[in-house]
Coordinates of N, CA, C and O in Angstrom, one line a residue:
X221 N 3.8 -149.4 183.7 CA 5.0 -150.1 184.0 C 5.1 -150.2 185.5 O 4.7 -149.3 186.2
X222 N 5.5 -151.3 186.0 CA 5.5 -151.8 187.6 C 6.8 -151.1 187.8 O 7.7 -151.0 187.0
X223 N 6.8 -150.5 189.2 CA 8.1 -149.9 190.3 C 8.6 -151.2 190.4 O 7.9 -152.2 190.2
X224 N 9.8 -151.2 190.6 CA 10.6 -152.0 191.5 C 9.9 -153.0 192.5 O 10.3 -154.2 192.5
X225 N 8.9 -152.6 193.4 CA 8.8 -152.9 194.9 C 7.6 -153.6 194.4 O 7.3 -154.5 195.1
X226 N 6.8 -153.3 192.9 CA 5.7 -154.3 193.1 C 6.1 -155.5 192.3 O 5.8 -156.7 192.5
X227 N 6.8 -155.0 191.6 CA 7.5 -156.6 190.7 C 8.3 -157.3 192.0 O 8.0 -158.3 192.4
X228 N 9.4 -156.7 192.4 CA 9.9 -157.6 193.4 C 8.4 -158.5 194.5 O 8.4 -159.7 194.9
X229 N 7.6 -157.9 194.5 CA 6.2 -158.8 195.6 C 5.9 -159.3 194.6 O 6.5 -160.4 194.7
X230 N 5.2 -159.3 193.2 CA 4.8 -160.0 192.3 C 5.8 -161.3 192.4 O 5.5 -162.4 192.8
X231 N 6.8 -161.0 192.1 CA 7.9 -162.3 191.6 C 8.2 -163.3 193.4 O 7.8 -164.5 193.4
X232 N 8.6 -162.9 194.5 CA 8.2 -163.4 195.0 C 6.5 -164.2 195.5 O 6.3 -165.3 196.0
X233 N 5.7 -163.5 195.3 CA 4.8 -164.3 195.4 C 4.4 -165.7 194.4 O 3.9 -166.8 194.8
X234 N 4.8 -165.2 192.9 CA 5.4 -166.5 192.1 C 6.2 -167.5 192.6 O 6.1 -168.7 192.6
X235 N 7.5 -166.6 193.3 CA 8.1 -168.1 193.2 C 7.8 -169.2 194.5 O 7.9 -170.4 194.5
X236 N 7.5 -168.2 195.4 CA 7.0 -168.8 197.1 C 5.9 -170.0 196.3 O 6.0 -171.2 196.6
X237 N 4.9 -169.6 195.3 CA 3.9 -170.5 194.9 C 4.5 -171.5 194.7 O 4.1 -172.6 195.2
X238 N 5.7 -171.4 193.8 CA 6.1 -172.8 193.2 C 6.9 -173.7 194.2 O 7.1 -174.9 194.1
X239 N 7.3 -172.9 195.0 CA 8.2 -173.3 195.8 C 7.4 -174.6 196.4 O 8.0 -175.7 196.7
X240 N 5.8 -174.5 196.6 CA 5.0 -175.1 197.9 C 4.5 -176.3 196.5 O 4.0 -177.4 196.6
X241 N 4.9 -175.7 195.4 CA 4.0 -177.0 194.3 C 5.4 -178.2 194.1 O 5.3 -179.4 193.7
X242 N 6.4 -177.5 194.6 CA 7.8 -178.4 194.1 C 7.9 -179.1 195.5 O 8.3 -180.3 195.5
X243 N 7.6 -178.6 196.9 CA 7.3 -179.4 197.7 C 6.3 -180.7 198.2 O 6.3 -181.5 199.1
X244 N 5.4 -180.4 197.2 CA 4.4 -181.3 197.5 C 4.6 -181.8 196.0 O 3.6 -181.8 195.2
X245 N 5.9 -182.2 195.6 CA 6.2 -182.8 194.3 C 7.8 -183.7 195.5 O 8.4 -184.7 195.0
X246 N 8.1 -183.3 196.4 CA 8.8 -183.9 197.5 C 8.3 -185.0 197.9 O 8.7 -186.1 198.0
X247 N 6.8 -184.3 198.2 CA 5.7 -185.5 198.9 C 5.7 -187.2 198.2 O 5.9 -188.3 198.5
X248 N 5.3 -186.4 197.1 CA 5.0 -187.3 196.3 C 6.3 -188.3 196.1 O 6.2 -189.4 196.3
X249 N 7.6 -187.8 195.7 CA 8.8 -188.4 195.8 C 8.7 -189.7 197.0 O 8.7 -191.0 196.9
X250 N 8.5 -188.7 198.0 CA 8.9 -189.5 199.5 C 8.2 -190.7 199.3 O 8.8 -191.7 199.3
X251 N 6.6 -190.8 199.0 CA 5.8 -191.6 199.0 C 5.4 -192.7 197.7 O 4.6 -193.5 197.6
X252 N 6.8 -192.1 196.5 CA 6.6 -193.2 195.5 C 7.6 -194.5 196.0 O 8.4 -194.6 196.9
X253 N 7.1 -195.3 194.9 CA 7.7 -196.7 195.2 C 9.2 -196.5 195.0 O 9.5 -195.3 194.7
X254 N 10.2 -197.4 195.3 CA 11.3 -197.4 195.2 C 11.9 -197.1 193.8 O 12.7 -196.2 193.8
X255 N 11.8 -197.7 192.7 CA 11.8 -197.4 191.4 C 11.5 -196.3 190.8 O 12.2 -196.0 189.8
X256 N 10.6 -195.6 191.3 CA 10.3 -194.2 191.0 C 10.8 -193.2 191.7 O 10.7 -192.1 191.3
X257 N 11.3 -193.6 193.0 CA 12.1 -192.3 193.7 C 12.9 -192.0 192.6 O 12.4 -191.3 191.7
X258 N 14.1 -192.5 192.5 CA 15.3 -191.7 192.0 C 14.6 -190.6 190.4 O 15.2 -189.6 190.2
X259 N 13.7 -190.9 189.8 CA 13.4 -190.3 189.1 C 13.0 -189.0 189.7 O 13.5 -187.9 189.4
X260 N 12.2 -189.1 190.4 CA 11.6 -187.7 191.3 C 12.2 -187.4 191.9 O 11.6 -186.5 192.5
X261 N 13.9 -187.7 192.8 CA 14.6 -187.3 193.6 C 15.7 -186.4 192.3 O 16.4 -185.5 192.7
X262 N 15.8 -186.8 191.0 CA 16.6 -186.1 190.0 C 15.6 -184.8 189.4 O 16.2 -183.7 189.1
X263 N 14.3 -185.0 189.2 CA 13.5 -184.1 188.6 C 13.4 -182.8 190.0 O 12.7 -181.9 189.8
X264 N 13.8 -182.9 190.7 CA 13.5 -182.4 192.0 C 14.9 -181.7 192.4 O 14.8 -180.6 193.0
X265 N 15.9 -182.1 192.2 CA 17.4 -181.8 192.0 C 17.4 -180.6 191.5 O 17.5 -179.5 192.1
X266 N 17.0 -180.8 189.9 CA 16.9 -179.8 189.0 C 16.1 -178.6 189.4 O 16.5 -177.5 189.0
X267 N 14.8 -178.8 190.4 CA 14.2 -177.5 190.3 C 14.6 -177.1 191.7 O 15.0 -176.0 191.6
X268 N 14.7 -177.4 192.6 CA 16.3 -177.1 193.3 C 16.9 -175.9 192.6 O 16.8 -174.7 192.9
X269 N 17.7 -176.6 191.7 CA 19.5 -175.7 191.5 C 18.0 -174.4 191.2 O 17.9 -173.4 191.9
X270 N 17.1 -174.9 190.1 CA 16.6 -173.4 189.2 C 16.2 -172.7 190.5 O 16.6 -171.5 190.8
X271 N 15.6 -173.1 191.1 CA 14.9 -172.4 192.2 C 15.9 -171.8 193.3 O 15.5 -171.3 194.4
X272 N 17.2 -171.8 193.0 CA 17.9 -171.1 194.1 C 18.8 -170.1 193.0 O 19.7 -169.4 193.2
X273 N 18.4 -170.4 192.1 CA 19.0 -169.2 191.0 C 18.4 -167.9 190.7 O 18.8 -166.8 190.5
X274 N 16.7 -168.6 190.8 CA 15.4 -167.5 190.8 C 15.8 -166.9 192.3 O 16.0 -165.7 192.2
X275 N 15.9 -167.2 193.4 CA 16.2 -166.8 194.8 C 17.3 -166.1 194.6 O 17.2 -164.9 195.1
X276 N 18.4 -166.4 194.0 CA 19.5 -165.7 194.0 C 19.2 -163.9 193.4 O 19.3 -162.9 194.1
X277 N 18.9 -164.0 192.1 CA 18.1 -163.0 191.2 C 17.5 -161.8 191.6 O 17.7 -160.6 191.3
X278 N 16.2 -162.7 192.6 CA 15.5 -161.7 193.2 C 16.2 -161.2 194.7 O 15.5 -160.4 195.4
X279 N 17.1 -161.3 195.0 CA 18.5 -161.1 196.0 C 18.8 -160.0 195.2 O 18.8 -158.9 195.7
X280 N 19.1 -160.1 194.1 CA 20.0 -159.3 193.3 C 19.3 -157.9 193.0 O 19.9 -156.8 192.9
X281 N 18.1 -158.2 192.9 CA 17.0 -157.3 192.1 C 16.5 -156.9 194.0 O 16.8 -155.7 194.0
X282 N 16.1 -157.1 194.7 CA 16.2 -156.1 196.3 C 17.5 -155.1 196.2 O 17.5 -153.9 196.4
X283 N 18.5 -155.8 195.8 CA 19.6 -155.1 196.6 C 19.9 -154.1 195.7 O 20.7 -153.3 196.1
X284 N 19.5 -153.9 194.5 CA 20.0 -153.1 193.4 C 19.5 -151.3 193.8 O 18.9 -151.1 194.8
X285 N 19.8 -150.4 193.2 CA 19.4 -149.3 193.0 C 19.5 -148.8 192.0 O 20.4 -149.0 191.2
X286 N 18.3 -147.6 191.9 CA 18.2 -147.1 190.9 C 17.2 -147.5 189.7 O 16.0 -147.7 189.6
X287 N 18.2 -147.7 188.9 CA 17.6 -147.9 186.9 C 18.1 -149.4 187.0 O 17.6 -150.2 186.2
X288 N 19.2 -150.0 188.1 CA 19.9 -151.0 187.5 C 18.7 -152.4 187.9 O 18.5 -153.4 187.3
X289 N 18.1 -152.0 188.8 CA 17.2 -152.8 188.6 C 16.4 -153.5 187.2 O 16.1 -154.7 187.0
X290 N 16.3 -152.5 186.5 CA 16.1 -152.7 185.1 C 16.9 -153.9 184.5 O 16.4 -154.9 184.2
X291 N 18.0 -153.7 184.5 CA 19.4 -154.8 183.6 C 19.0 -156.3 184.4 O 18.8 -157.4 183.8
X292 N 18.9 -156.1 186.1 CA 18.9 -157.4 186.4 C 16.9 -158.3 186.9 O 16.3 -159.2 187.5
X293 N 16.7 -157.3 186.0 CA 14.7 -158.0 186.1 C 15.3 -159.0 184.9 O 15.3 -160.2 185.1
X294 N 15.7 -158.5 183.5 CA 15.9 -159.4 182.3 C 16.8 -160.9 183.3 O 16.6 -161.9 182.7
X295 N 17.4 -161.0 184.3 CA 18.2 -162.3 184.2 C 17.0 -162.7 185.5 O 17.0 -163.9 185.6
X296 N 16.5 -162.5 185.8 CA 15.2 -162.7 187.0 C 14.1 -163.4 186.6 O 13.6 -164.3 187.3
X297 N 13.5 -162.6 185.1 CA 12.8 -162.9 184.4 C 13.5 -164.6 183.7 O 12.8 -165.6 183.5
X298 N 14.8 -164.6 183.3 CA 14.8 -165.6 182.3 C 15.1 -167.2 183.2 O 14.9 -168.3 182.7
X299 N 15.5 -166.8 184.8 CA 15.7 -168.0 185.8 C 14.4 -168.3 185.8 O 14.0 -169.5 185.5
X300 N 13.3 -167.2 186.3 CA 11.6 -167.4 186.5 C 11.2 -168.6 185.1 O 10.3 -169.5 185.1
X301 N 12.0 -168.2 184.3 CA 11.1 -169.0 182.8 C 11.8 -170.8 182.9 O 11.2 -171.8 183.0
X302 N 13.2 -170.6 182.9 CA 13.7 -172.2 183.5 C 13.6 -172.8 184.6 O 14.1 -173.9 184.9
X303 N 12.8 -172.1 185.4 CA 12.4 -172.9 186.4 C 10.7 -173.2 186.5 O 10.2 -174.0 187.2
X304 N 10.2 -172.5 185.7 CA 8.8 -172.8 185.2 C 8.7 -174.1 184.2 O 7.9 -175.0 184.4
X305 N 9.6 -173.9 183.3 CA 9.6 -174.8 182.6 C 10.2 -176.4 183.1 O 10.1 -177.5 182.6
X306 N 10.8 -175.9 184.1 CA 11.5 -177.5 184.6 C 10.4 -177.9 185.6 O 10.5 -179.1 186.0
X307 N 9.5 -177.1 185.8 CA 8.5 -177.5 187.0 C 7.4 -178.2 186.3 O 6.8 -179.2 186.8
X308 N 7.1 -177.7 184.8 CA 6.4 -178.6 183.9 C 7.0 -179.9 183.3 O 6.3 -180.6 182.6
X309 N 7.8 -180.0 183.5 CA 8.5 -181.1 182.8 C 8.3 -181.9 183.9 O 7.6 -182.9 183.8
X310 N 8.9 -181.6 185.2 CA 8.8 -182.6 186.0 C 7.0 -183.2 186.4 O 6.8 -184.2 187.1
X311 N 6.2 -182.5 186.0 CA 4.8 -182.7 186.9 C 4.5 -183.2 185.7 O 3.3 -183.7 185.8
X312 N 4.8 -183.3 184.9 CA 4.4 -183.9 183.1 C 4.7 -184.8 183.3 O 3.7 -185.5 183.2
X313 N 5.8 -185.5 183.7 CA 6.6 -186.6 184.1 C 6.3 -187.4 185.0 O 6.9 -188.5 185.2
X314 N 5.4 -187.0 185.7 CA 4.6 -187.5 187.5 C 3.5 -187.9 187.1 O 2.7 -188.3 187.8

């Protein structure tokens, strides 16, 4: 079972990753035709909000102590999974 301190670096290192795949999903935005911006400026919205809920989380999950760390990995874990999944959708979509 992982401490605290290596899941908190694990899960950041996850999300910093996606962070750099959802920016160069920006790029792409910036650089589609006009017709296709707004699609990739909404798919991009979305992983936005998830991605500052995963940030929020892992805020939550530093600042915790103890055992409670435990209660708040489960809501860390399930932002991690909707924002994975919206990251696929959108690059499915691209």
């Amino acid at each position: 079972m992982k401490t605290k301190e290596e899941y908190q670096v694990e899960m950041e290192a996850q999300i910093a990753k996606l962070q750099t795949k959802i920016d160069e999903l920006k790029v792409q935005a910036y650089l589609a035709k006009a017709d296709a911006k707004d699609k990739y400026h909404e798919q991009i919205e979305v992983l936005n909000d998830k991605s500052e809920v995963a940030r929020i989380k892992l805020q939550e999950l530093k600042a915790s102590s103890g055992n409670a760390w435990e209660d708040i990995k489960a809501g860390l874990e399930s932002a991690w999974d909707e924002l994975q999944i919206a990251f696929k959708r959108a690059s499915n979509h691209f």
